[in-house]
XYZ file of C-alpha atoms in Angstrom:
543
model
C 0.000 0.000 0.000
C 2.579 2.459 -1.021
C 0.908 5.359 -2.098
C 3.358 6.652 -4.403
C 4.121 3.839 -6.697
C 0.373 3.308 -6.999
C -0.220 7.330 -8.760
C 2.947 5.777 -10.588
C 0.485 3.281 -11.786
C -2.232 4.854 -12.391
C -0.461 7.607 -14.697
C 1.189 5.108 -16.948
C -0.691 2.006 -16.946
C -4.495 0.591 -18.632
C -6.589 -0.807 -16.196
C -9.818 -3.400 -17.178
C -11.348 -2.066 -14.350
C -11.285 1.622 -12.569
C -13.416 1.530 -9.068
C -14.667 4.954 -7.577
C -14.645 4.550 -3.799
C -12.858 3.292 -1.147
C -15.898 1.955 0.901
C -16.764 -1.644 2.016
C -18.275 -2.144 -1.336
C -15.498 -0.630 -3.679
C -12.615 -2.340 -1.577
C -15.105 -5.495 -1.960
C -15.183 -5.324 -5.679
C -11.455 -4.807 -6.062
C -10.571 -7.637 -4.265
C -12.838 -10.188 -6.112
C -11.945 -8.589 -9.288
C -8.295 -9.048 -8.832
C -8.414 -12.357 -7.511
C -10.526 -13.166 -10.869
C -7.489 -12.278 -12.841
C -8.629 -8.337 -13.662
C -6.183 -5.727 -13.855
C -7.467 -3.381 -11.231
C -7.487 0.495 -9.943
C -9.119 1.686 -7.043
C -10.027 5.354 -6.080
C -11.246 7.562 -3.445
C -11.714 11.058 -2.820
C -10.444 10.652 0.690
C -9.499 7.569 2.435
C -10.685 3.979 3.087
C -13.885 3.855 4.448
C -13.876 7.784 5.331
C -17.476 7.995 4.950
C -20.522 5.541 5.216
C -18.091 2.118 5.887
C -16.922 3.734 8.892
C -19.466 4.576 10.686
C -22.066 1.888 11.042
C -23.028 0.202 14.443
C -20.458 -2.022 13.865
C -22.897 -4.770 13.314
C -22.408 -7.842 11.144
C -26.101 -8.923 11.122
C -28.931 -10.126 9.252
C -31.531 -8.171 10.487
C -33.979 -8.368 13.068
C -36.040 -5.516 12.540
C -36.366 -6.926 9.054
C -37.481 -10.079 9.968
C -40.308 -8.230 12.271
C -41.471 -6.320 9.419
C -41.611 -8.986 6.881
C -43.847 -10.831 9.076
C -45.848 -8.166 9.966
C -46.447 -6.601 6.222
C -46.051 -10.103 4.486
C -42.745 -8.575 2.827
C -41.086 -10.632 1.222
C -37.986 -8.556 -0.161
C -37.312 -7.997 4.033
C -37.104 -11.201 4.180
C -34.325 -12.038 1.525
C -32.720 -9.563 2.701
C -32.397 -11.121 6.142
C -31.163 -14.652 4.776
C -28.665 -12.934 2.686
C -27.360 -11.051 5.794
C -27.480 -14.576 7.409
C -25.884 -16.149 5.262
C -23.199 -14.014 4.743
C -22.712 -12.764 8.732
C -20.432 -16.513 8.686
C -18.533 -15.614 6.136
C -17.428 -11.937 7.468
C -16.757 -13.568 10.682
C -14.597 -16.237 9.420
C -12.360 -14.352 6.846
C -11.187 -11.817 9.254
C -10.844 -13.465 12.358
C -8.953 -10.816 13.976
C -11.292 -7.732 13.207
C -14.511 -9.906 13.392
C -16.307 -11.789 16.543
C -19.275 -13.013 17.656
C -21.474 -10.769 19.879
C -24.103 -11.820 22.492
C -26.985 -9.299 22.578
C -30.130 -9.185 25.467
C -33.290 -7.895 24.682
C -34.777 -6.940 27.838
C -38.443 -7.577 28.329
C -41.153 -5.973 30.990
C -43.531 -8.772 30.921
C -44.251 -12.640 30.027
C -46.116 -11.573 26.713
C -43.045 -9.714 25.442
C -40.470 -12.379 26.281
C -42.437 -15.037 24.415
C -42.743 -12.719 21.293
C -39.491 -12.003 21.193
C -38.266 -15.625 22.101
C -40.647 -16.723 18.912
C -38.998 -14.027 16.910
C -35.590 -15.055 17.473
C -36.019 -18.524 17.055
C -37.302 -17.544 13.729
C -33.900 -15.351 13.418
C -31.943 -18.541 14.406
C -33.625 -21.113 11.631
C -32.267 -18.342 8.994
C -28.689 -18.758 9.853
C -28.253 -22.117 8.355
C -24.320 -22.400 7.652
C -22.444 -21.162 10.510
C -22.257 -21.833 14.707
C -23.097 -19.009 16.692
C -25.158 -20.348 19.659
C -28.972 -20.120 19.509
C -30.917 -17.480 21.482
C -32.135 -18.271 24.986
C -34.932 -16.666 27.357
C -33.104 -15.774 29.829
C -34.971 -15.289 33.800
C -34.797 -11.953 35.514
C -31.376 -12.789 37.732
C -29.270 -14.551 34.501
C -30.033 -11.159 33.095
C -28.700 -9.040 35.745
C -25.984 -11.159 35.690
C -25.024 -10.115 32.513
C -26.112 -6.523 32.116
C -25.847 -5.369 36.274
C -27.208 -1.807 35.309
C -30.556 -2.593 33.954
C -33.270 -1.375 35.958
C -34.355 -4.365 37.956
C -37.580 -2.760 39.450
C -39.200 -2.503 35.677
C -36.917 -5.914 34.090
C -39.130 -8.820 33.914
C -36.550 -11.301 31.710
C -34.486 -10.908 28.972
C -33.923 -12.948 25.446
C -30.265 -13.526 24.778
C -29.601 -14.000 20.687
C -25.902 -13.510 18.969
C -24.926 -11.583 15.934
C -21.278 -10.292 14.697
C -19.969 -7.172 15.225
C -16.880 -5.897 13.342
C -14.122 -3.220 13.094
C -15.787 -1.893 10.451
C -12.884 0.735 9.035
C -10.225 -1.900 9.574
C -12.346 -4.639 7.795
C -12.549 -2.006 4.869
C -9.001 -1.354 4.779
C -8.403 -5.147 4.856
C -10.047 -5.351 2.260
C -7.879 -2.694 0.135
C -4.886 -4.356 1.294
C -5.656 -7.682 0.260
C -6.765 -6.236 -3.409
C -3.198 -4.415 -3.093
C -1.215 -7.325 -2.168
C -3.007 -8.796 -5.397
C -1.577 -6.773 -7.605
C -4.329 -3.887 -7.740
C -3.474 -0.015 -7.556
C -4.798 1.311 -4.908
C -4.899 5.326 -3.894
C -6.713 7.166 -1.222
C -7.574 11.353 -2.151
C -7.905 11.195 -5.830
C -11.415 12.811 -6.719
C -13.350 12.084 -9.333
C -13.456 15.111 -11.699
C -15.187 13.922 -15.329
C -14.544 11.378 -17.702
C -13.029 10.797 -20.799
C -15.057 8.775 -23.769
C -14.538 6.643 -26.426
C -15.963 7.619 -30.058
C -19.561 5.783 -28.948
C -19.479 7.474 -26.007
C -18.469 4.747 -23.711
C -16.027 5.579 -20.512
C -12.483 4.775 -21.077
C -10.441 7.396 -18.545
C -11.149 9.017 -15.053
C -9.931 12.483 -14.863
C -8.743 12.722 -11.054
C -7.019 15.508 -9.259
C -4.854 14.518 -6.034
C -6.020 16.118 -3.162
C -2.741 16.026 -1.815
C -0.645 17.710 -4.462
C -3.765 19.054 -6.546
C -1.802 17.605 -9.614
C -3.964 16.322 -12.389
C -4.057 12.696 -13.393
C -5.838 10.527 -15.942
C -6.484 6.673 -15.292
C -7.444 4.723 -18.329
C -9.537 1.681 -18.011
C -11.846 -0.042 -20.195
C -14.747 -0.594 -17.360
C -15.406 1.951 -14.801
C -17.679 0.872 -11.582
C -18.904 3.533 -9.190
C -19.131 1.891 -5.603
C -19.805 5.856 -4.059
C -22.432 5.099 -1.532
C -24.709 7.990 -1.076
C -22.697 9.954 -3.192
C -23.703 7.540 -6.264
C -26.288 9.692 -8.161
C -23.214 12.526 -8.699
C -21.169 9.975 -10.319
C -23.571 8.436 -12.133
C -25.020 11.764 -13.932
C -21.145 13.261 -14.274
C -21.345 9.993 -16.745
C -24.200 10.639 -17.913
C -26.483 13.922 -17.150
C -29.646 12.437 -18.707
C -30.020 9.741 -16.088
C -32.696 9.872 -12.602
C -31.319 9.859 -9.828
C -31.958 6.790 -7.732
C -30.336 7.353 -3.756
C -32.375 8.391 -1.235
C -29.928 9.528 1.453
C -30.712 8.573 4.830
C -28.645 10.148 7.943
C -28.081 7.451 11.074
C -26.093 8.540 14.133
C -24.289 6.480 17.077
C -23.103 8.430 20.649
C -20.335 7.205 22.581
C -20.235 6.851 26.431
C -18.236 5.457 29.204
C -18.035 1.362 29.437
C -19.699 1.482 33.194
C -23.104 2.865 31.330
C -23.833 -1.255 30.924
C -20.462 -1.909 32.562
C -20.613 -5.401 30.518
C -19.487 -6.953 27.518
C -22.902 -7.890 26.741
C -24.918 -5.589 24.167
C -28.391 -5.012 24.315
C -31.050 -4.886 21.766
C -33.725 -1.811 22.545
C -36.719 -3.100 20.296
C -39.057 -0.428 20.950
C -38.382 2.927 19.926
C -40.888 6.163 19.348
C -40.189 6.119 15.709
C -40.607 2.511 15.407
C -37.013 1.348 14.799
C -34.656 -0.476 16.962
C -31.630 1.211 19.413
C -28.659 -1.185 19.922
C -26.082 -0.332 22.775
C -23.051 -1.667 22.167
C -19.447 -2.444 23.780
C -16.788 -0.877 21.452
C -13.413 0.221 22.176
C -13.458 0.609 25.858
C -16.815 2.493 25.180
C -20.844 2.220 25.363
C -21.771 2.605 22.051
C -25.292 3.576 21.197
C -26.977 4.020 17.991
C -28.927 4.457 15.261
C -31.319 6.939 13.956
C -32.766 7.473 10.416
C -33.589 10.973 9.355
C -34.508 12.118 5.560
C -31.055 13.591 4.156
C -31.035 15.748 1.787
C -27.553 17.604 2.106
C -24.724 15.195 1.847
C -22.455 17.365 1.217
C -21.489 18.201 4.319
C -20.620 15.958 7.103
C -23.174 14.449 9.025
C -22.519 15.196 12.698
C -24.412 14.061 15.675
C -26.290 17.556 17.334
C -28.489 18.043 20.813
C -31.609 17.038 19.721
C -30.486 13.294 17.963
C -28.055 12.748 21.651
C -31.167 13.339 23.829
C -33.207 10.982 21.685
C -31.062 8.346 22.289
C -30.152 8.899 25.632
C -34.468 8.788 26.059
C -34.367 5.743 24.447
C -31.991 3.825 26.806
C -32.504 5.603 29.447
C -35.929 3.621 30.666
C -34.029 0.509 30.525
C -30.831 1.773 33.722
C -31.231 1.754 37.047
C -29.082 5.049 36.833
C -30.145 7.585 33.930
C -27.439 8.758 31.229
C -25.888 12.050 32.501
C -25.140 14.228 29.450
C -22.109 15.142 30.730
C -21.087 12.127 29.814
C -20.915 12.048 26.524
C -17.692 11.197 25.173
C -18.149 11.412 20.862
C -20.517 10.610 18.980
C -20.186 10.109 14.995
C -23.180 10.735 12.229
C -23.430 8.796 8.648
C -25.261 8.218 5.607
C -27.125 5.277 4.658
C -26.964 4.515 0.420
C -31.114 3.745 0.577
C -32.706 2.927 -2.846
C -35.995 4.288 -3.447
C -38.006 3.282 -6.051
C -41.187 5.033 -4.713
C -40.266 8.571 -3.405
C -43.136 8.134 -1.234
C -41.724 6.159 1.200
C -40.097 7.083 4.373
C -36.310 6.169 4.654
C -36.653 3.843 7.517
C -39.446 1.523 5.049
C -36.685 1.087 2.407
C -34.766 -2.271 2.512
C -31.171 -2.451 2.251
C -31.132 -4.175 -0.869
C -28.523 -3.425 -3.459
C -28.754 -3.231 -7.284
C -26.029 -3.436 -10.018
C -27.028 -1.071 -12.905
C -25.428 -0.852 -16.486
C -26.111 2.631 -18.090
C -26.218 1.295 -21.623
C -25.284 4.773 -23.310
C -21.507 5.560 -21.006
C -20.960 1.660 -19.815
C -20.707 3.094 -16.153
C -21.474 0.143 -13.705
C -23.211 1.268 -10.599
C -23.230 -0.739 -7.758
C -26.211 0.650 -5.869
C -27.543 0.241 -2.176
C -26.718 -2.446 0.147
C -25.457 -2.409 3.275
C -22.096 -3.761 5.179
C -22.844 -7.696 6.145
C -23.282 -8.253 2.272
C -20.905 -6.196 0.638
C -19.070 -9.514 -0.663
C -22.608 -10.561 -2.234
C -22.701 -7.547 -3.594
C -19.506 -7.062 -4.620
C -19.792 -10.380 -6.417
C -22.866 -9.812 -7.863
C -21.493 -6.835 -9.661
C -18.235 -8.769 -10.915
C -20.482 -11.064 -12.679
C -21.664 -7.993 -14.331
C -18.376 -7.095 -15.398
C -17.523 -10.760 -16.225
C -20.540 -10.459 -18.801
C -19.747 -7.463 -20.405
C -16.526 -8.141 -21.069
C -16.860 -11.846 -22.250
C -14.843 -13.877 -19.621
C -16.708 -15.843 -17.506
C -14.508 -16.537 -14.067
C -15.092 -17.995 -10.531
C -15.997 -16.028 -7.787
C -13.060 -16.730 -4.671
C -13.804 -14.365 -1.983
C -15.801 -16.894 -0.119
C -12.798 -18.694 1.398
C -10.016 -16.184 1.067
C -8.572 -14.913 4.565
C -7.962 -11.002 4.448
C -5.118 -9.714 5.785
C -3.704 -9.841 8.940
C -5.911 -13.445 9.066
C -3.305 -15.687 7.471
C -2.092 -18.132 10.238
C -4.046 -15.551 13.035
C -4.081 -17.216 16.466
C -6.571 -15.697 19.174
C -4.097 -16.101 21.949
C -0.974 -15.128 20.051
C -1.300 -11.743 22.389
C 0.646 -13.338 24.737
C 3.831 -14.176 22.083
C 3.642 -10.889 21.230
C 3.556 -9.522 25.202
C 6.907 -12.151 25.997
C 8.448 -11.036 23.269
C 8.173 -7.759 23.144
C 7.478 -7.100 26.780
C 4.495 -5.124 26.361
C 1.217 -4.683 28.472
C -1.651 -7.038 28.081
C -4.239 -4.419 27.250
C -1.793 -3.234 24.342
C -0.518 -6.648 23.222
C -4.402 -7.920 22.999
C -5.259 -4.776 20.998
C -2.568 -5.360 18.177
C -3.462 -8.410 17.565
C -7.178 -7.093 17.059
C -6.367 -4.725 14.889
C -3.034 -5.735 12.575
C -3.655 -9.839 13.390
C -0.733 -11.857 12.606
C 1.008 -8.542 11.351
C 0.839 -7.160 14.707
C 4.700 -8.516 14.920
C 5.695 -5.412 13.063
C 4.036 -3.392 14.957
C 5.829 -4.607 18.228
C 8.903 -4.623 16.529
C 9.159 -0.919 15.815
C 8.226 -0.421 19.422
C 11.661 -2.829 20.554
C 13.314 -0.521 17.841
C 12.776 2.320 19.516
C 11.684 2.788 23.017
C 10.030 6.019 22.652
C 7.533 4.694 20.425
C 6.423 1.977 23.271
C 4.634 5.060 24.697
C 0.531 5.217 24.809
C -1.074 7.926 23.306
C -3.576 8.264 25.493
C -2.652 7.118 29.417
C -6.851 5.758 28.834
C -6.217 3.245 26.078
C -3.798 0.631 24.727
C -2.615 2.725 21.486
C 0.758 3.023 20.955
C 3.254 5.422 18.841
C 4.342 2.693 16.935
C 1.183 2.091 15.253
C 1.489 5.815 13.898
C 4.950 5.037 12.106
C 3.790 1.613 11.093
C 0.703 2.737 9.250
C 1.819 5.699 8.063
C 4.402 3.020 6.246
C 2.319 -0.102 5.477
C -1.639 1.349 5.351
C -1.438 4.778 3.300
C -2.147 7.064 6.149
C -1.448 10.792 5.084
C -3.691 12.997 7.822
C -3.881 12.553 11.491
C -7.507 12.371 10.912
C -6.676 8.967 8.630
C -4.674 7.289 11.576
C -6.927 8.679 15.141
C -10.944 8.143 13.303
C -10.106 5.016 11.512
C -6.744 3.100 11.971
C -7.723 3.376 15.290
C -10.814 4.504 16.620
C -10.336 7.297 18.955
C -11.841 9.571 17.413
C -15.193 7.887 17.472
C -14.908 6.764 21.420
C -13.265 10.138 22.628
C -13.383 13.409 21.507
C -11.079 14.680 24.041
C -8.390 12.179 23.829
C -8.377 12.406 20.288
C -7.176 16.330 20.739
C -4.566 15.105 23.322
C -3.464 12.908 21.041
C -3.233 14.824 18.284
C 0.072 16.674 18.909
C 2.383 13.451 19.661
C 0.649 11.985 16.180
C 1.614 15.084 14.016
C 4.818 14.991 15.438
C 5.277 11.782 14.424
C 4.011 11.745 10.914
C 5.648 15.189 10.060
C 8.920 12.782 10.528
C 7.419 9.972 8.322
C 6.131 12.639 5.898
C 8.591 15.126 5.974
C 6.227 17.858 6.702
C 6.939 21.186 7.126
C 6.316 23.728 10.557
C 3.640 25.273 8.230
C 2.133 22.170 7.113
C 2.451 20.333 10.549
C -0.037 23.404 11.984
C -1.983 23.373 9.144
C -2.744 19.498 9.277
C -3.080 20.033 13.407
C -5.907 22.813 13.119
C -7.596 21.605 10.589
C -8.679 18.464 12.353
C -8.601 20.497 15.852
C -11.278 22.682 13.788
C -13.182 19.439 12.876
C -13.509 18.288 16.555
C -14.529 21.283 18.105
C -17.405 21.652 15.606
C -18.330 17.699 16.667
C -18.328 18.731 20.154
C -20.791 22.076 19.457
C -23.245 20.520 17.596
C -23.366 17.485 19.772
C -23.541 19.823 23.200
């Protein structure tokens, strides 16, 4: 993932396939094309999994709100779209062990009536998931429950149904993905943005005109497919290819708060299935946080970020709060994150939280731009398949699908309990030896071995969590980071957990990647406010 040689690349070389957008769908695509034999570029206007990949709940799930509402309306689409979760939540679990787990999650119930529905439900749920061996759910009694959760209000808890899903890193899955398709021989580049196309004399796409953000130099990448894998952002791709098309995305905006662990103190998440809009709340253990999340409000301006404000934190906090023995105090808030769901709406009519997260892979006959529309994270190798076919078809070559079974990387040969090789052999702290090997796998040798290098970069980041300096020269080297903001929201994840350590951080990470970088005092400030900027907006619109 070398940055440089890959502009190298993408100058001078012709590509059979050019991919717009570093997402969990555009990574997806790149890999399986490469590994069908496909000479392959892929693009993004800013880095892996910057925008809708990275903030999800972190959930790698059929659907259980989907499976209440195809039973309830008799929908039928809901329900394929729950067995293709299902069967696909094994298959994201298994091919990054180290960035992928299973997850126990408690519904809590207030009465016998409610535990039996949701028991039913769940079974249901269970029969779905026909290939892989998470245990089944379980009604749990009042006490078992407490057990589990301890700050659930036990005056109003009645039981509690205990079910398992996945629950991933989702940024570091998505960069996984990149690296594998890299290591495979595609070229891979984060900040190039999309700025027209060039066309053949029938009008089909054969270059991407890109400027680098970084440099603002110009630079054409010839290919004879092009596949836009943009997310939300789809519809401005699409009708830059082709102005006479409709747009299709209906942009919804979903946001997740983090607070301390202690607000379940457990490693147990919890399932709130009643809501006053009629979705579902999950709260969620995540990096030494409670994460909790996710709302769905109409979107119509995506181009700016979307950022969690007052009103969408106190609707959350409402929503778990009836459920704790203690309520949420505000002042505990610690980040919180907004995104934007890729929805497909065929009848304008409907409200964004009645669409399914289906996806759709469209061919505009009159530019040959490949759209891969929709979806959602637990199927982005479905998806990503499904559009590979596509190109497979057009171009005349039929080939085999083998992302079922391949191990991304940092998988290959990756041990759960190799934590404690890397602690003896590097002498480092538990909490920071288990955390490489969640995040860099069997790679998280290299990481350690900087650290013996050099002494100084043993040192956390944050006296609160098990980051090191090490992992800011190592990706910097090995994962195409070029801002702070790259490395703190999505190499790791403080920036998603803690606003406030992220800004303490910050200095000690600029330091260290001005020396990678060879960044000027100018540009070293300029990188430093910028993102300061960012996070102080975060934290006024969220207080």
């Amino acid at each position: 993932m070398n940055r440089t040689t890959s502009l190298a690349r993408l100058q001078n070389e012709l590509f059979d396939i050019c991919i717009i957008g570093g997402g969990a769908s555009g990574a997806g695509c790149a890999l399986d094309a490469v590994l069908r034999g496909y000479k392959v570029a892929l693009i993004d206007k800013k880095d892996f999994a910057s925008e809708t990949s990275s903030r999800s709940t972190k959930l790698i799930h059929g659907g259980v709100r989907y499976l209440e509402q195809a039973f309830k309306k008799l929908d039928f689409a809901q329900l394929k779209q729950v067995r293709h979760g299902l069967e696909e939540r094994h298959t994201v679990l298994k091919n990054a062990p180290h960035l992928a787990r299973p997850l126990a999650l408690m519904t809590p119930v207030n009465s016998w009536f409610e535990g039996l529905y949701f028991k039913i439900g769940l079974s249901l749920y269970d029969t779905f998931a026909t290939n892989d061996t998470l245990p089944k759910s379980k009604w749990l009694n009042k006490k078992e429950v407490l057990e589990k959760i301890p700050t659930l209000d036990r005056k109003k808890l009645h039981s509690g149904v205990l079910y398992y899903d996945g629950q991933l890193d989702d940024a570091r899955y998505c960069l996984a993905l990149a690296q594998s398709a890299s290591e495979n021989g595609a070229a891979v580049a984060n900040y190039l943005e999309v700025n027209g196309f060039e066309k053949d004399g029938n009008g089909k796409l054969n270059a991407v005109q890109t400027t680098d953000a970084l440099s603002e130099n110009e630079l054409t990448i010839r290919a004879k497919l092009v596949i836009n894998c943009t997310g939300p952002f789809s519809d401005h791709i699409r009708l830059m290819a082709n102005a006479a098309l409709s747009e299709r995305i209906r942009p919804s905006k979903g946001v997740h708060l983090a607070l301390p662990h202690n607000t379940l103190n457990s490693e147990y998440a919890m399932l709130i299935p009643k809501t006053s809009d009629g979705r579902v709340v999950f709260a969620i253990p995540f990096e030494g946080s409670t994460m909790i999340g996710t709302t769905d409000t109409e979107c119509d301006e995506i181009d700016t970020e979307p950022t969690l404000n007052r009103k969408e934190r106190e609707y959350l906090a409402a929503t778990l709060n009836p459920y704790l023995a203690k309520p949420i105090d505000p002042n505990q808030l610690r980040a919180g994150f907004g995104g934007l769901r890729p929805l497909l709406a065929a009848d304008p009519s409907k409200s964004t939280k009645s669409l399914v997260r289906d996806h759709e892979v469209e061919v505009d006959e009159t530019s040959g731009l490949i759209s891969l529309l929709g979806g959602k994270w637990t199927t982005y190798r479905l998806m990503a398949k499904d559009t590979i076919d596509e190109v497979d078809k057009i171009l005349g070559d039929a080939h085999a699908c083998k992302t079922a079974d391949y191990i991304l990387a940092g998988g290959e040969n990756y041990k759960a309990g190799s934590w404690q090789d890397i602690q003896g052999q590097y002498a480092l702290p538990e909490d920071i030896s288990r955390h490489l090997v969640r995040k860099y796998g069997s790679r998280a040798h290299l990481v350690a071995s900087l650290a013996r290098e050099d002494a100084q970069l043993k040192e956390r980041l944050s006296p609160e969590y098990p980051y090191i300096r090490a992992e800011v020269v190592y990706t910097v080297r090995n994962e195409m980071v070029v801002t702070p903001r790259d490395f703190l929201a999505r190499r790791i994840r403080l920036e998603i957990t803690n606003w406030d350590e992220t800004l303490n951080s910050l200095p000690v990470v600029v330091d260290l990647m001005a020396r990678e970088l060879n960044w000027t005092e100018e540009e070293k400030a300029g990188y430093a406010g910028a993102y300061a900027t960012e996070i102080g907006k975060f934290i006024s619109d969220a207080r």
